[in-house]
């Protein structure tokens, strides 16, 4: 049996949610990642230092007993009311990144930013304190086709942001296109990107051919296969500008399988295994450790993890459904409101965390 031992990885973009859901999402991620960048798109959103530190405490209280070193990295949700003073306060409190959602871009992003240039004083403060800017890079204008929104964001905003703030660390989150990967490659060492398992594994045929597949629906939406191939080539190249961010984003089953289904793939229970299979299939398994465990902390200016994990080549099947924790003790059949269909449900994977 082939095995693979790598430094313990981190997940640089995911959604833990809040309340009872934390009892599901936090153990799932803590099983293999040491750190995780927790997105702030709660209801209400995490818009200041105090809310962020309270959220961090709630996440920590959901860490399973016996896991001693898991560290959630909470983030601030930028709004038109965010001040440079708040950035300084957050930075002093150890908050390493803030998130920019263009208004309406995705789940719970209504509070987000209208008119990105009005945030320039905030970006200035971030550049000064060394806080990272994490960007959901899609425009939201109705007349722009959903498949073109990432490229349009680069042209309309991102070019300006990176040239106006040359020493602001920018992460272009969950990139989905060749345009985005080419853009990041052409930038200085202050610009990097995360890539999800779903955008490496799938293209828009996997969403739409043979019927709509709601569990493959995420934002930014899956793109055509030439973009998927460009992302695959990018990670296989081993460039340190690209690192792991699952965008694991749970929604209850009935909210995905709906006339207006939510965007998001819940990949936490198979995340490192999915990436291992992808890299292996690309003939680039030797590049997995850099992507999963080294380039993220290097870019964030944080230490690499000293511990290791081991993956074994051994077939297993991703479960069809996961019961939410508050109903695990019930013996009635599982209601859709109490269940999550994980990403890659019912499908075999070749690698498993030992
Ligand atoms: C995320 C969510 O559900 O919070 N959904 C998604 O499809 N990725 C939001 C996001 O990261 O865009
Ligand atoms: Zn996300």
XYZ file of C-alpha atoms and ligand atoms in Angstrom:
367
model
C 0.000 0.000 0.000
C 1.337 3.425 -0.924
C 1.412 5.917 1.933
C 2.171 9.604 1.965
C 3.344 11.590 4.978
C 3.229 15.385 4.781
C 3.398 18.265 7.234
C -0.050 18.833 8.730
C -2.042 20.956 6.271
C -4.172 24.068 6.913
C -7.404 25.130 5.233
C -7.122 28.773 4.166
C -10.834 29.279 3.383
C -13.917 27.605 4.775
C -17.323 28.199 6.355
C -17.885 26.769 9.825
C -21.271 28.507 10.240
C -22.479 28.950 13.823
C -24.578 27.426 16.613
C -25.157 23.670 16.496
C -23.627 23.454 13.046
C -20.205 24.054 14.665
C -20.451 20.638 16.317
C -20.495 19.145 12.822
C -18.086 21.401 10.933
C -15.315 21.960 13.480
C -14.559 18.256 14.190
C -14.686 17.541 10.443
C -11.964 20.084 9.738
C -9.926 19.508 12.906
C -9.567 15.809 11.964
C -6.846 16.749 9.461
C -6.159 20.506 9.376
C -4.324 22.382 12.150
C -5.525 25.859 11.208
C -8.502 27.144 9.267
C -9.435 30.575 8.003
C -13.065 30.928 9.089
C -15.224 33.023 6.792
C -17.257 35.775 8.469
C -20.518 35.540 6.449
C -22.688 34.688 9.443
C -26.072 36.256 10.129
C -25.322 38.927 11.273
C -21.850 39.070 9.711
C -18.640 39.242 11.769
C -17.870 42.913 11.190
C -15.681 43.909 14.136
C -12.966 42.685 16.466
C -15.266 41.863 19.340
C -17.645 39.792 17.189
C -14.659 38.007 15.653
C -13.149 37.090 19.020
C -16.535 35.883 20.289
C -16.909 33.759 17.146
C -13.435 32.323 17.673
C -14.415 31.299 21.213
C -17.571 29.558 19.904
C -15.506 27.671 17.319
C -12.969 26.640 19.955
C -15.698 25.318 22.218
C -16.710 22.919 19.400
C -13.219 21.405 19.052
C -13.421 17.723 20.061
C -11.741 16.590 23.250
C -8.277 15.250 22.608
C -7.538 17.712 19.778
C -5.174 20.102 21.479
C -3.658 22.353 18.870
C -6.454 23.267 16.448
C -6.455 26.992 15.731
C -9.320 28.814 14.016
C -8.235 32.033 12.306
C -11.257 34.302 12.314
C -11.690 37.110 9.810
C -13.455 40.462 9.601
C -16.228 41.051 7.107
C -15.545 44.391 5.390
C -18.517 46.716 4.955
C -18.851 50.349 3.930
C -18.763 51.145 7.668
C -15.427 49.428 8.400
C -12.877 51.963 9.658
C -9.059 52.002 9.535
C -9.157 52.152 13.363
C -11.077 48.873 13.474
C -8.437 47.260 11.254
C -5.703 48.373 13.618
C -7.644 47.085 16.606
C -8.281 43.731 14.907
C -4.680 43.393 13.886
C -3.535 44.069 17.457
C -5.960 41.361 18.604
C -4.274 38.824 16.328
C -6.809 38.818 13.473
C -4.753 38.120 10.378
C -7.195 38.747 7.521
C -10.346 40.536 6.373
C -12.778 39.463 3.712
C -14.108 41.520 0.830
C -17.420 40.391 -0.639
C -18.903 42.526 -3.376
C -22.552 43.038 -2.292
C -24.805 40.190 -3.412
C -21.925 37.968 -4.588
C -22.886 34.962 -2.496
C -24.566 33.491 0.610
C -25.219 36.188 3.244
C -23.280 38.883 1.392
C -26.022 41.537 1.313
C -24.198 43.640 3.929
C -21.105 43.762 1.769
C -19.312 46.489 -0.045
C -20.815 48.789 -2.652
C -18.181 50.935 -4.363
C -14.857 49.276 -3.614
C -12.851 52.517 -3.850
C -14.583 53.823 -0.737
C -12.644 51.136 1.128
C -9.244 52.500 0.124
C -8.509 53.990 3.587
C -9.228 50.539 5.017
C -6.902 48.858 2.500
C -4.266 51.448 3.441
C -4.568 50.426 7.106
C -4.379 46.743 6.139
C -1.265 47.325 4.078
C 0.293 49.130 7.034
C -0.578 46.521 9.671
C 0.179 43.552 7.397
C -3.391 42.238 7.532
C -4.308 40.127 4.500
C -7.142 41.060 2.130
C -9.164 37.999 1.090
C -11.288 38.693 -1.963
C -14.373 37.004 -3.371
C -13.505 38.129 -6.874
C -16.742 38.366 -8.819
C -18.709 41.372 -10.017
C -22.402 41.277 -9.213
C -23.905 43.487 -11.932
C -26.980 41.892 -13.451
C -25.897 42.451 -17.035
C -22.632 40.498 -16.584
C -22.987 36.812 -17.409
C -22.411 34.578 -14.372
C -19.605 32.693 -16.184
C -17.755 35.969 -16.892
C -17.974 37.529 -13.454
C -14.521 36.538 -12.210
C -12.718 37.892 -15.262
C -14.841 41.058 -15.115
C -13.826 41.553 -11.469
C -10.131 41.384 -12.392
C -10.610 44.008 -15.093
C -12.895 46.302 -13.094
C -11.311 46.157 -9.617
C -8.504 43.743 -8.922
C -5.973 45.260 -11.311
C -6.454 48.599 -9.554
C -6.344 47.187 -6.019
C -3.044 45.375 -6.521
C -1.390 48.281 -8.310
C -2.682 50.907 -5.841
C -1.544 48.786 -2.843
C 1.619 47.024 -3.982
C 2.478 45.798 -0.469
C -0.989 44.688 0.553
C -1.145 40.892 0.733
C -4.101 39.871 -1.418
C -5.583 36.373 -1.675
C -7.793 35.919 -4.718
C -10.111 33.330 -3.189
C -11.397 30.117 -4.770
C -10.276 30.993 -8.294
C -12.124 29.269 -11.110
C -10.679 30.497 -14.395
C -7.522 30.509 -16.488
C -7.854 34.309 -16.432
C -7.545 34.324 -12.642
C -4.617 31.920 -12.537
C -2.793 33.873 -15.271
C -3.480 37.096 -13.398
C -2.058 35.758 -10.132
C 1.033 34.317 -11.846
C 1.768 37.728 -13.365
C 1.652 39.563 -10.008
C 4.269 40.186 -7.340
C 4.799 37.902 -4.362
C 2.106 39.929 -2.520
C -0.658 38.266 -4.553
C -1.728 34.627 -4.181
C -4.827 32.458 -4.657
C -6.657 29.536 -3.111
C -8.144 26.690 -5.163
C -10.988 24.376 -4.073
C -11.286 20.633 -4.709
C -14.505 21.096 -6.673
C -12.972 23.519 -9.168
C -10.090 21.094 -9.782
C -12.292 17.993 -10.055
C -15.297 19.299 -11.932
C -16.440 21.582 -14.721
C -19.846 22.974 -15.602
C -20.901 19.759 -17.337
C -20.822 18.168 -13.884
C -23.370 20.750 -12.804
C -25.723 20.732 -15.789
C -25.451 17.682 -18.059
C -28.093 15.017 -17.498
C -30.006 17.183 -15.021
C -29.114 19.905 -12.526
C -26.772 18.610 -9.793
C -27.474 20.906 -6.847
C -24.687 19.441 -4.715
C -22.130 20.598 -7.293
C -23.515 24.136 -7.226
C -21.162 26.597 -5.590
C -20.006 30.139 -6.137
C -18.062 31.084 -8.086
C -19.948 28.652 -10.322
C -18.063 25.790 -12.026
C -16.610 26.881 -15.374
C -15.907 25.198 -18.709
C -13.289 22.453 -18.918
C -10.498 24.651 -20.326
C -10.578 26.575 -17.042
C -10.590 23.383 -14.976
C -7.545 22.189 -16.948
C -5.755 25.498 -16.388
C -6.300 25.167 -12.624
C -5.040 21.575 -12.723
C -1.902 22.643 -14.598
C -1.412 25.463 -12.120
C -1.409 23.237 -9.035
C 0.659 20.557 -10.780
C 3.309 23.203 -11.535
C 3.965 23.590 -7.804
C 3.838 27.392 -7.877
C 3.965 28.771 -4.319
C 1.366 31.428 -5.227
C -1.449 28.840 -5.064
C -2.529 27.010 -1.931
C -5.291 25.007 -0.311
C -8.649 26.566 0.551
C -11.568 24.147 0.414
C -14.416 26.673 0.628
C -16.210 23.892 2.471
C -19.667 25.465 2.864
C -22.467 23.329 4.349
C -26.146 23.872 3.686
C -28.856 21.519 4.928
C -30.116 19.055 2.316
C -33.460 20.786 1.767
C -31.716 24.084 1.097
C -29.590 22.541 -1.653
C -32.357 20.402 -3.178
C -34.730 23.292 -3.655
C -36.367 25.413 -6.353
C -33.805 28.088 -5.391
C -30.889 26.060 -4.094
C -28.061 27.480 -1.974
C -24.494 27.654 -3.275
C -21.813 25.698 -1.443
C -20.143 22.269 -1.343
C -19.478 20.660 2.052
C -16.128 18.958 1.515
C -14.581 18.908 5.003
C -14.906 15.143 5.572
C -13.033 14.327 2.376
C -10.979 17.449 1.767
C -7.383 16.291 2.026
C -8.320 12.966 0.409
C -9.893 14.747 -2.581
C -6.812 16.888 -3.098
C -4.549 13.810 -2.773
C -6.510 12.020 -5.482
C -6.435 15.062 -7.762
C -2.679 15.570 -7.396
C -2.083 11.843 -7.830
C -4.198 11.733 -10.998
C -2.197 14.685 -12.320
C 1.045 12.790 -11.671
C 1.961 15.519 -9.186
C 1.541 13.878 -5.781
C 4.976 15.297 -4.874
C 3.447 18.791 -5.155
C 0.635 18.140 -2.652
C 2.632 19.036 0.461
C 3.684 22.460 -0.799
C 0.107 23.301 -1.800
C -1.550 21.894 1.323
C 0.987 22.591 4.050
C 3.726 25.068 3.078
C 2.675 27.847 0.691
C -0.313 28.989 2.779
C 1.587 29.667 6.015
C 4.496 31.088 4.015
C 2.190 33.621 2.347
C 0.408 34.493 5.595
C 3.763 34.941 7.362
C 2.887 32.218 9.879
C 5.031 29.242 10.881
C 4.631 25.970 8.986
C 3.141 23.171 11.080
C 5.738 20.912 12.659
C 3.494 17.841 12.997
C 2.662 15.456 10.141
C -0.306 13.490 8.799
C -0.218 10.244 6.837
C -2.473 9.317 3.943
C -2.906 5.718 2.810
C -3.939 4.551 -0.635
C -7.044 2.626 0.301
C -10.477 2.862 -1.278
C -13.452 4.197 0.681
C -16.759 5.796 -0.210
C -17.872 9.280 0.826
C -21.140 8.895 2.812
C -24.439 9.652 1.062
C -25.606 11.823 3.885
C -24.418 13.247 7.217
C -26.783 13.657 10.175
C -26.458 17.000 11.928
C -25.239 16.645 15.518
C -28.380 17.830 17.297
C -30.342 14.879 15.864
C -27.757 12.093 16.106
C -29.414 10.519 19.135
C -32.882 10.389 17.550
C -33.994 7.029 16.175
C -36.505 8.461 13.718
C -35.587 8.587 10.051
C -33.468 11.551 9.100
C -35.327 14.663 7.904
C -33.760 16.757 5.128
C -33.553 19.714 7.547
C -31.315 17.608 9.798
C -29.004 16.301 7.101
C -26.192 17.466 4.856
C -25.244 15.791 1.613
C -21.448 16.009 1.538
C -19.500 16.908 -1.563
C -18.684 13.773 -3.645
C -21.414 11.834 -1.787
C -21.531 8.123 -2.566
C -18.420 8.283 -4.717
C -15.195 6.357 -4.140
C -11.914 7.960 -3.168
C -8.520 6.302 -3.298
C -6.739 8.045 -0.418
C -7.684 8.071 3.243
C -6.252 9.830 6.226
C -4.618 7.141 8.413
C -20.388 30.051 0.381
C -21.397 29.921 1.499
O -22.336 29.129 1.360
O -21.256 30.593 2.524
N -20.892 29.418 -0.799
C -20.174 28.993 -1.858
O -20.765 28.533 -2.847
N -18.874 29.053 -1.854
C -20.064 31.457 0.185
C -18.858 31.709 -0.659
O -17.732 31.389 -0.299
O -19.011 32.272 -1.739
Zn -16.334 30.686 0.743
